[in-house]
């Protein structure tokens, strides 16, 4: 941009230039400017520059806050992913309608399924029909904010029946239940 300026010869006090001059604004916290080729440059902020300085500080503070928040979000996601993916207990999540939204590796291995076979499918219908009433009751209580513990028996492809202990917890975001986390383990031999 162009600004009005005056250049004077300090030694003789003569005005060397007066008028519009292409300008670059550089904002700095300090007034130290190193000497260049024996010329010492000084500057002073005009009252008109004060809003720019305030804006510069605000932008810097906001940028730092955003960087810190992004770092915290990334760290939180990594904690969740580690807990979810590496857990030896099976873990699943459902939406408010009881449809699977995710399942960890242990769940897929325990029930011998692929992710694409269960995501979007009813968790109640996925398990044996004799568990349907028990699951509906547990899901309903969990959606009302309660943590529910229950046991279900599941027929494996081999025909054997295995017993699982399951814990349902509400997924709460901004004070509202948005789904259910379920965690469980095989307790057949216990």
Coordinates of C-alpha atoms in Angstrom, one line a residue:
X1 CA 0.0 0.0 0.0
X2 CA 1.1 3.6 -0.3
X3 CA 1.5 6.0 2.6
X4 CA 2.4 9.6 3.0
X5 CA 6.0 10.1 4.1
X6 CA 8.9 12.5 4.3
X7 CA 12.5 11.7 4.0
X8 CA 15.0 14.2 5.2
X9 CA 18.7 14.5 5.2
X10 CA 19.6 14.4 8.9
X11 CA 22.9 16.1 8.5
X12 CA 21.7 19.1 6.5
X13 CA 18.0 19.0 7.5
X14 CA 17.0 19.2 3.9
X15 CA 13.9 17.4 2.7
X16 CA 14.9 14.8 0.3
X17 CA 11.5 13.4 -0.6
X18 CA 7.9 14.2 0.3
X19 CA 4.8 12.3 -0.9
X20 CA 3.4 8.9 -1.3
X21 CA 5.7 6.0 -0.9
X22 CA 5.2 2.2 -1.2
X23 CA 5.0 0.9 2.4
X24 CA 5.4 -2.5 4.0
X25 CA 4.2 -2.7 7.6
X26 CA 6.3 -4.8 9.9
X27 CA 5.0 -5.3 13.4
X28 CA 7.4 -6.0 16.1
X29 CA 7.4 -6.3 19.9
X30 CA 10.6 -4.3 20.2
X31 CA 12.1 -1.2 18.7
X32 CA 15.6 -2.7 18.1
X33 CA 16.6 -2.6 14.5
X34 CA 20.1 -3.7 13.6
X35 CA 22.4 -1.3 11.7
X36 CA 22.7 -2.1 8.0
X37 CA 25.6 -0.7 6.0
X38 CA 26.2 1.9 8.7
X39 CA 22.7 3.3 8.5
X40 CA 20.7 3.2 11.7
X41 CA 17.0 2.9 11.2
X42 CA 14.5 4.0 13.8
X43 CA 10.7 4.0 13.8
X44 CA 7.9 5.0 16.0
X45 CA 4.3 3.9 16.1
X46 CA 1.7 6.4 15.2
X47 CA -1.7 6.4 16.9
X48 CA -3.1 5.0 13.7
X49 CA -0.8 1.9 14.1
X50 CA -2.1 1.0 17.5
X51 CA -5.2 -0.9 16.2
X52 CA -2.9 -2.9 13.9
X53 CA -0.7 -3.8 16.8
X54 CA -3.7 -4.9 18.9
X55 CA -5.0 -6.9 15.9
X56 CA -1.5 -8.5 15.4
X57 CA -1.4 -9.6 19.1
X58 CA -5.0 -10.9 18.9
X59 CA -4.2 -12.9 15.8
X60 CA -1.0 -14.4 17.3
X61 CA -2.8 -15.3 20.6
X62 CA -5.7 -16.9 18.7
X63 CA -3.3 -18.8 16.4
X64 CA -1.4 -20.2 19.5
X65 CA -4.7 -21.2 21.1
X66 CA -5.9 -23.0 18.0
X67 CA -2.5 -24.8 17.7
X68 CA -2.8 -25.9 21.4
X69 CA -6.4 -27.1 21.0
X70 CA -5.5 -29.0 17.8
X71 CA -2.7 -30.7 19.7
X72 CA -5.0 -31.6 22.6
X73 CA -7.6 -33.0 20.2
X74 CA -5.0 -35.1 18.4
X75 CA -3.7 -36.4 21.7
X76 CA -7.2 -37.2 22.9
X77 CA -8.0 -39.1 19.6
X78 CA -4.8 -41.1 20.0
X79 CA -5.6 -42.0 23.6
X80 CA -9.1 -43.2 22.5
X81 CA -7.8 -45.1 19.5
X82 CA -5.2 -46.9 21.6
X83 CA -7.8 -47.8 24.2
X84 CA -10.3 -48.9 21.6
X85 CA -8.1 -50.8 19.2
X86 CA -5.7 -52.5 21.5
X87 CA -8.1 -53.6 24.2
X88 CA -8.3 -57.3 24.7
X89 CA -12.0 -57.0 25.7
X90 CA -14.4 -56.5 22.8
X91 CA -15.7 -53.0 22.4
X92 CA -18.5 -51.8 20.2
X93 CA -20.5 -48.5 19.7
X94 CA -24.0 -48.0 18.6
X95 CA -26.1 -45.1 17.6
X96 CA -29.4 -44.2 19.4
X97 CA -31.3 -46.8 17.3
X98 CA -28.9 -49.6 18.5
X99 CA -27.1 -49.9 15.1
X100 CA -23.4 -50.6 15.2
X101 CA -21.2 -47.6 14.4
X102 CA -17.9 -49.2 15.2
X103 CA -16.3 -52.3 16.7
X104 CA -12.7 -53.0 17.7
X105 CA -10.5 -55.9 16.5
X106 CA -11.3 -58.0 19.5
X107 CA -15.1 -57.8 18.7
X108 CA -14.4 -58.8 15.1
X109 CA -12.3 -61.7 16.2
X110 CA -14.6 -62.9 19.0
X111 CA -17.6 -63.0 16.7
X112 CA -15.8 -63.9 13.5
X113 CA -17.1 -61.0 11.5
X114 CA -15.8 -58.2 9.3
X115 CA -16.5 -54.5 9.9
X116 CA -18.6 -54.1 6.8
X117 CA -20.8 -57.0 7.9
X118 CA -22.0 -55.2 11.1
X119 CA -21.7 -51.4 10.7
X120 CA -25.2 -50.1 10.3
X121 CA -26.8 -53.3 11.5
X122 CA -28.8 -53.8 14.6
X123 CA -26.8 -55.0 17.6
X124 CA -29.8 -56.7 19.0
X125 CA -30.5 -58.7 15.9
X126 CA -26.8 -59.5 15.5
X127 CA -26.9 -61.6 18.7
X128 CA -29.0 -64.7 19.4
X129 CA -32.7 -64.1 19.6
X130 CA -33.0 -65.4 23.1
X131 CA -31.0 -62.3 24.2
X132 CA -33.3 -59.8 22.4
X133 CA -35.4 -58.8 25.4
X134 CA -32.4 -58.6 27.8
X135 CA -30.5 -56.4 25.2
X136 CA -33.5 -54.1 24.6
X137 CA -33.9 -53.6 28.3
X138 CA -30.2 -52.9 28.8
X139 CA -30.1 -50.6 25.8
X140 CA -33.1 -48.6 27.0
X141 CA -31.7 -48.1 30.5
X142 CA -28.3 -47.1 29.0
X143 CA -29.9 -44.5 26.7
X144 CA -31.5 -43.1 29.9
X145 CA -28.0 -42.5 31.3
X146 CA -27.4 -45.7 33.3
X147 CA -24.5 -48.1 33.1
X148 CA -25.8 -51.6 32.6
X149 CA -24.2 -55.0 33.2
X150 CA -25.6 -58.2 31.8
X151 CA -24.7 -61.6 30.5
X152 CA -25.7 -63.0 27.1
X153 CA -25.1 -66.4 25.5
X154 CA -24.1 -66.5 21.9
X155 CA -24.1 -69.5 19.6
X156 CA -20.8 -69.7 17.7
X157 CA -20.6 -71.0 14.1
X158 CA -19.3 -74.3 15.5
X159 CA -22.6 -74.7 17.3
X160 CA -21.1 -74.2 20.8
X161 CA -22.8 -71.7 23.2
X162 CA -20.5 -69.2 24.8
X163 CA -21.3 -66.8 27.7
X164 CA -20.3 -63.2 27.6
X165 CA -20.4 -60.5 30.3
X166 CA -21.2 -57.1 28.8
X167 CA -21.2 -53.6 30.2
X168 CA -23.1 -50.8 28.4
X169 CA -22.2 -47.2 29.0
X170 CA -23.9 -44.1 27.5
X171 CA -21.9 -42.0 25.0
X172 CA -22.5 -38.5 26.3
X173 CA -21.5 -35.5 24.2
X174 CA -22.4 -32.0 25.4
X175 CA -24.6 -33.4 28.1
X176 CA -26.7 -35.5 25.7
X177 CA -26.6 -39.3 25.2
X178 CA -25.7 -39.9 21.5
X179 CA -25.1 -43.6 21.6
X180 CA -23.8 -46.6 23.5
X181 CA -20.4 -48.1 24.2
X182 CA -20.5 -51.8 25.0
X183 CA -17.5 -53.7 26.4
X184 CA -17.4 -57.4 27.1
X185 CA -15.5 -60.6 27.5
X186 CA -16.0 -64.3 27.2
X187 CA -16.7 -65.7 30.6
X188 CA -17.7 -69.2 29.5
X189 CA -14.8 -70.9 31.3
X190 CA -15.2 -68.9 34.5

